[in-house]
PDB file of C-alpha atoms and ligand atoms in Angstrom:
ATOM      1  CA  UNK K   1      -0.271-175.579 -13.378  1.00 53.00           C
ATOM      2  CA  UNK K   2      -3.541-176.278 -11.311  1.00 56.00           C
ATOM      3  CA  UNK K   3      -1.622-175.156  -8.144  1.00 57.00           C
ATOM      4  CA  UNK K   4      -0.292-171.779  -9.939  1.00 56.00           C
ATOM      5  CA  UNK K   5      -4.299-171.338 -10.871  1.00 55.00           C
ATOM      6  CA  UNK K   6      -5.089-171.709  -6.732  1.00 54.00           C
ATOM      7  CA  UNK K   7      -1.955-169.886  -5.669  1.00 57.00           C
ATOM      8  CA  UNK K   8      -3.285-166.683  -8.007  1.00 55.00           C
ATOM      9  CA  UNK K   9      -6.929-167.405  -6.954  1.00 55.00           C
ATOM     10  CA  UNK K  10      -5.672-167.187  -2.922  1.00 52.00           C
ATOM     11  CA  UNK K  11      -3.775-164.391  -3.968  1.00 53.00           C
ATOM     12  CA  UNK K  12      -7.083-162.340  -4.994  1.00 49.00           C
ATOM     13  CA  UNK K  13      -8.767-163.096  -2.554  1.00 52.00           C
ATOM     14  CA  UNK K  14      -6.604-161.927   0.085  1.00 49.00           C
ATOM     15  CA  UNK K  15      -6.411-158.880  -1.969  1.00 44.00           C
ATOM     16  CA  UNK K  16      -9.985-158.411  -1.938  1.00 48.00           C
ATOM     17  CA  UNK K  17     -10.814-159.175   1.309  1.00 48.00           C
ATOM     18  CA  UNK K  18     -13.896-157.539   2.872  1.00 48.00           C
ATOM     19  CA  UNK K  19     -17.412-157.980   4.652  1.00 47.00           C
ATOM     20  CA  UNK K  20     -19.352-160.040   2.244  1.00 43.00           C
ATOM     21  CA  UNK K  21     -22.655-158.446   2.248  1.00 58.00           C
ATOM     22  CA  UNK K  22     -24.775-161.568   1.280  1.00 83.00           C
ATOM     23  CA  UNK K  23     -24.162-164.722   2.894  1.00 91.00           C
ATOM     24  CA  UNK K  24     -23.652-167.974   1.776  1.00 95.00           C
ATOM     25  CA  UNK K  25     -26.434-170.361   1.452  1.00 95.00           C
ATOM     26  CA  UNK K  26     -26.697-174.130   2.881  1.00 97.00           C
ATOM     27  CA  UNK K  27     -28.752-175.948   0.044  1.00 96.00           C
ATOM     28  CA  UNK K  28     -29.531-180.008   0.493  1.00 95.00           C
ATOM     29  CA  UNK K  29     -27.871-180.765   2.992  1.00 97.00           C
ATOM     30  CA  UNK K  30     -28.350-184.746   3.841  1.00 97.00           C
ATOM     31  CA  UNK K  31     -26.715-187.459   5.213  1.00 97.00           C
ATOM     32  CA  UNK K  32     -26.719-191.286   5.664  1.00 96.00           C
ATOM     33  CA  UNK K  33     -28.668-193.364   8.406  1.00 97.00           C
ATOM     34  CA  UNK K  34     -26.013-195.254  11.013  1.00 96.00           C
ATOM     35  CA  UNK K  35     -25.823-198.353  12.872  1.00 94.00           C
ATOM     36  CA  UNK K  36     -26.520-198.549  16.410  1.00 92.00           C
ATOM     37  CA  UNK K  37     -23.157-198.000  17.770  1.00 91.00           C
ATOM     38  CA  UNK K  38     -21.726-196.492  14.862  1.00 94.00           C
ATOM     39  CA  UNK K  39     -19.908-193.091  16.757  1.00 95.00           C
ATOM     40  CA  UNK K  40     -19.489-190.981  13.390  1.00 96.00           C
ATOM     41  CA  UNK K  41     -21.393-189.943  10.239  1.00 96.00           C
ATOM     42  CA  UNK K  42     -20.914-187.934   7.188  1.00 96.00           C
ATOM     43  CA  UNK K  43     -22.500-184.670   5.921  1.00 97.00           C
ATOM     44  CA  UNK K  44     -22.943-183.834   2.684  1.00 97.00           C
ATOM     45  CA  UNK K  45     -24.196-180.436   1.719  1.00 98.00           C
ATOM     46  CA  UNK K  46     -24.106-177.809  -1.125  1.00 97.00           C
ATOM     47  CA  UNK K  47     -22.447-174.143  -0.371  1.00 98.00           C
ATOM     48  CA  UNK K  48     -23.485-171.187  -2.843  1.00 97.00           C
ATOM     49  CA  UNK K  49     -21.812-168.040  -2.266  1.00 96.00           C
ATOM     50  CA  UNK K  50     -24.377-165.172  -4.274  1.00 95.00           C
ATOM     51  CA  UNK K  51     -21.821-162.716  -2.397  1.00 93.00           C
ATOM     52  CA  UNK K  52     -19.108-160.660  -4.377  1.00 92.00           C
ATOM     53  CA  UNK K  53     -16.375-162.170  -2.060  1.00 94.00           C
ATOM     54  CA  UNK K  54     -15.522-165.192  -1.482  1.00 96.00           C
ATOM     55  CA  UNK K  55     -15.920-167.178   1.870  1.00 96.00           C
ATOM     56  CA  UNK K  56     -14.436-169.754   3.637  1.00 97.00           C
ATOM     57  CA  UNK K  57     -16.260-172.509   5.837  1.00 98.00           C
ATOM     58  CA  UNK K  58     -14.552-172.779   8.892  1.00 98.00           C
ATOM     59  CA  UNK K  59     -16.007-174.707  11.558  1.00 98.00           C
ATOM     60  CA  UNK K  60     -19.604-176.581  12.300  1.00 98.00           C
ATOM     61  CA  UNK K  61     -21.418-177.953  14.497  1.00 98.00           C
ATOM     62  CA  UNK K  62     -24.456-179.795  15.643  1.00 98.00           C
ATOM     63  CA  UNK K  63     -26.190-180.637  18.768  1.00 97.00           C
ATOM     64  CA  UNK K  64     -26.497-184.505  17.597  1.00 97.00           C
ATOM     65  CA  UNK K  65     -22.973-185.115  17.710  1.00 98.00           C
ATOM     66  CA  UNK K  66     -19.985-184.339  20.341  1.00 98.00           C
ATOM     67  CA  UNK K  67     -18.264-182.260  17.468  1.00 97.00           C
ATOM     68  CA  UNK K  68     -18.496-181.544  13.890  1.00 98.00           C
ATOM     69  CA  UNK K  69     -15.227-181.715  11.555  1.00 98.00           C
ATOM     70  CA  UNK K  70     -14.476-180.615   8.233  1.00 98.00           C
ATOM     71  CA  UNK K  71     -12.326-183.540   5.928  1.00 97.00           C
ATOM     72  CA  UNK K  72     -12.282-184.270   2.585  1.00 96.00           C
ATOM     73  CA  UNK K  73     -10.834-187.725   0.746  1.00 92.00           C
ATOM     74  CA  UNK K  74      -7.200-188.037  -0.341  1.00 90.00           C
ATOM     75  CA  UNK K  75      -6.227-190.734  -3.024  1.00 89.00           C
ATOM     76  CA  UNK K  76      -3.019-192.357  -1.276  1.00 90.00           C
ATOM     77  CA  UNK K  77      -1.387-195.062  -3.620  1.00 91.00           C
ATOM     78  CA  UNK K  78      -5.080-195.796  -4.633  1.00 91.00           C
ATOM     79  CA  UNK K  79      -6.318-196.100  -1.365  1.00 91.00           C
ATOM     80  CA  UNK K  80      -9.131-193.334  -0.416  1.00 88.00           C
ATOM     81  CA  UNK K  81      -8.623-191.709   3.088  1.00 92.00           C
ATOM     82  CA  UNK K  82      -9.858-188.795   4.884  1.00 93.00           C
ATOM     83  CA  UNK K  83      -7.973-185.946   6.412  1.00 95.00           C
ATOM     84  CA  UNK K  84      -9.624-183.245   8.256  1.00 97.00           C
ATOM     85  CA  UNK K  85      -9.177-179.958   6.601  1.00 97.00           C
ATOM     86  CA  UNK K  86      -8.896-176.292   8.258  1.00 98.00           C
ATOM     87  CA  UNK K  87     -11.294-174.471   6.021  1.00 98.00           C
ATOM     88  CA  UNK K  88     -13.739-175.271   2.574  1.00 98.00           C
ATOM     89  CA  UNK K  89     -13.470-171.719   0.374  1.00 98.00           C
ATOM     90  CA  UNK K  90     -16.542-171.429  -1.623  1.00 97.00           C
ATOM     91  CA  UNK K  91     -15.916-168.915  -4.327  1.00 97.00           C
ATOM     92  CA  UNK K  92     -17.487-165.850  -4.782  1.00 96.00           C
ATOM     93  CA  UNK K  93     -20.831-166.105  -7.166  1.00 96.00           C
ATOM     94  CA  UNK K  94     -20.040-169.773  -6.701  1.00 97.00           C
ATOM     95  CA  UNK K  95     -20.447-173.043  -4.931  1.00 97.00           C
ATOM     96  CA  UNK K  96     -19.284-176.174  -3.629  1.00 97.00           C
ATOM     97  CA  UNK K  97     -20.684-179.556  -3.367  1.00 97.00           C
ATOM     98  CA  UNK K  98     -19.931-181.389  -0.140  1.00 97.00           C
ATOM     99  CA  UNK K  99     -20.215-184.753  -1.568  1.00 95.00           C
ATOM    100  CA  UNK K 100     -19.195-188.580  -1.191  1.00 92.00           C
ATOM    101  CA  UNK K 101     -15.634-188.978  -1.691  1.00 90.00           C
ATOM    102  CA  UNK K 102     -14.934-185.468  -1.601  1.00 94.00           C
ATOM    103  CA  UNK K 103     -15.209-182.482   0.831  1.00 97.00           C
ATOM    104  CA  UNK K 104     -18.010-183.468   3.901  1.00 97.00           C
ATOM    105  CA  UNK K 105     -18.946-183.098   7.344  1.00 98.00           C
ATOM    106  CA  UNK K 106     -17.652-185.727   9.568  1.00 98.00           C
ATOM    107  CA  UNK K 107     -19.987-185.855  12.784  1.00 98.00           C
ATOM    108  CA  UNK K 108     -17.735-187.269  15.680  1.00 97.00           C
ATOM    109  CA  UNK K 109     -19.344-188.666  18.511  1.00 97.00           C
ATOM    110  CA  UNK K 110     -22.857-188.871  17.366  1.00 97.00           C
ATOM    111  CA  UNK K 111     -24.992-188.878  20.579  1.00 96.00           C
ATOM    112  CA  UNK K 112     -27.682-191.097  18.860  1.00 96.00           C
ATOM    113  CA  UNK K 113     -27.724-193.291  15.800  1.00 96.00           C
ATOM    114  CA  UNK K 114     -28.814-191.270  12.649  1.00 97.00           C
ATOM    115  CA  UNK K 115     -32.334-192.529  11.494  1.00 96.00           C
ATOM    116  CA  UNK K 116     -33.587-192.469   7.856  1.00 96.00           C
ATOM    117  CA  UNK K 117     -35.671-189.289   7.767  1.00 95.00           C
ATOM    118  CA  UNK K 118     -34.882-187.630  10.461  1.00 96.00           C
ATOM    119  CA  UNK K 119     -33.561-184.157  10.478  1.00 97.00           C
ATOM    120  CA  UNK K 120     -30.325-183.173  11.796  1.00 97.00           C
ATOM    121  CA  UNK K 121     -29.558-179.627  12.654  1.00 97.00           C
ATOM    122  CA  UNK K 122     -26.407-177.963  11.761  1.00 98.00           C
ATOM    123  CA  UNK K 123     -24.375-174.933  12.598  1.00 98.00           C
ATOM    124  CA  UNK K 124     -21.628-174.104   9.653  1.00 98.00           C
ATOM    125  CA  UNK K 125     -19.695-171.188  10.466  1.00 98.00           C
ATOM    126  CA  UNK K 126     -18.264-168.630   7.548  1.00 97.00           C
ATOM    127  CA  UNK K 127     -14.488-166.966   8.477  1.00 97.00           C
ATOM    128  CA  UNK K 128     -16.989-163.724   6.763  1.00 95.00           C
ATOM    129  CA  UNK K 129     -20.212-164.186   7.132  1.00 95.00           C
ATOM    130  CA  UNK K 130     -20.325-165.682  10.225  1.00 96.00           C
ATOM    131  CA  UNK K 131     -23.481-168.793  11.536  1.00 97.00           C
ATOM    132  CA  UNK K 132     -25.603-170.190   8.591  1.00 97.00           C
ATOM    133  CA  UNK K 133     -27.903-172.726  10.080  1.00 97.00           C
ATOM    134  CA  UNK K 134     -29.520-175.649   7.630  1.00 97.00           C
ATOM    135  CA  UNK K 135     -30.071-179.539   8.699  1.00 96.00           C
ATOM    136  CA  UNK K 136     -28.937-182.467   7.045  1.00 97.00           C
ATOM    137  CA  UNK K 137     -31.748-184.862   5.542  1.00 97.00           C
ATOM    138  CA  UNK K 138     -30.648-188.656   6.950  1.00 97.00           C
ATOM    139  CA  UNK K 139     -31.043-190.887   3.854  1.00 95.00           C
ATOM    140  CA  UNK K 140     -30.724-194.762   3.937  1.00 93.00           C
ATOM    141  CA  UNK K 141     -27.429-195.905   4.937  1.00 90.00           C
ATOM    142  CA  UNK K 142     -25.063-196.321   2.441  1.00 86.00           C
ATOM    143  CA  UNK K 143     -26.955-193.641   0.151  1.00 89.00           C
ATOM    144  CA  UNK K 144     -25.449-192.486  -2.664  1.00 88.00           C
ATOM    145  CA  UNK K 145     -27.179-189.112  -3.262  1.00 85.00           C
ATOM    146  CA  UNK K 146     -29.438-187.119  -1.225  1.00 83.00           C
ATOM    147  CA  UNK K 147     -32.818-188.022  -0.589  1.00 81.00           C
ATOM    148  CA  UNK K 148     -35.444-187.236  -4.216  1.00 73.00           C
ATOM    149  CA  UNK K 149     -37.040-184.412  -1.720  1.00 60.00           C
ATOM    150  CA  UNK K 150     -37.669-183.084   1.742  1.00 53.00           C
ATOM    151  CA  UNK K 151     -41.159-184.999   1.855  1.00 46.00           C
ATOM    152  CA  UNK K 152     -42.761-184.535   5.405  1.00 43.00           C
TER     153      UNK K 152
HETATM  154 CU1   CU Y   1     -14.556-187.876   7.243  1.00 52.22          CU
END
């Protein structure tokens, strides 16, 4: 049933497939302070589409890490693993949360361990709308949620 319900969904959007002419918005983006040594982090971000089409995220990057991949997290026989994905739609007058255990940013290569507080620019690029720049808030590691606020 739920894959009929994203099969008819895919199928509308291809249907109504044009310039969106508001673009998606990065909101709270953070992420989680690493070891020295550590090579990868996660990003965790929220997507909201105010456009009347939807979008699809297709590619980021960042200049603190070699590249910038898109995974989420699979259940396998209970164990939780990540697989990179293509693309992250974010529905038209909608959102998605890029979140632990779900959808995220996976930073390969970082060229310097994440610090708590520091501010991490990113790059996420929409198949529509094209470069939408925010930065990723570096929380304690092993964090949870994002940081209470952006206090500077
Ligand atoms: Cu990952």
């Amino acid at each position: 049933m739920r894959s009929l319900i994203f099969a008819a969904a895919f199928a509308l959007t291809a249907a109504t497939a044009h310039a969106a002419d508001t673009k998606p918005v990065a909101e709270n983006g953070w992420s989680r302070a690493t070891a020295v040594g550590q090579s990868v982090g996660a990003g965790f971000v929220t997507l909201r589409n105010p456009g009347d089409t939807s979008d699809k995220l297709v590619s980021a990057s960042s200049d603190a890490a070699a590249k910038v991949e898109l995974h989420t997290h699979i259940n396998d026989n209970g164990v939780m693993k990540m697989r990179a994905v293509p693309e992250i739609e974010v529905p038209a007058k909608g959102s998605v949360t890029l979140a632990p255990s779900g959808f995220h940013l996976m930073l390969m290569g970082l060229k310097a361990p994440l610090t708590e507080g520091q501010h991490v620019p990113v790059t996420l690029v929409f198949e529509k709308a094209g470069a939408v720049t925010t930065h990723l808030m570096v929380a304690g590691p092993g964090a949870k949620e994002a940081p209470a606020n952006h206090a500077h």
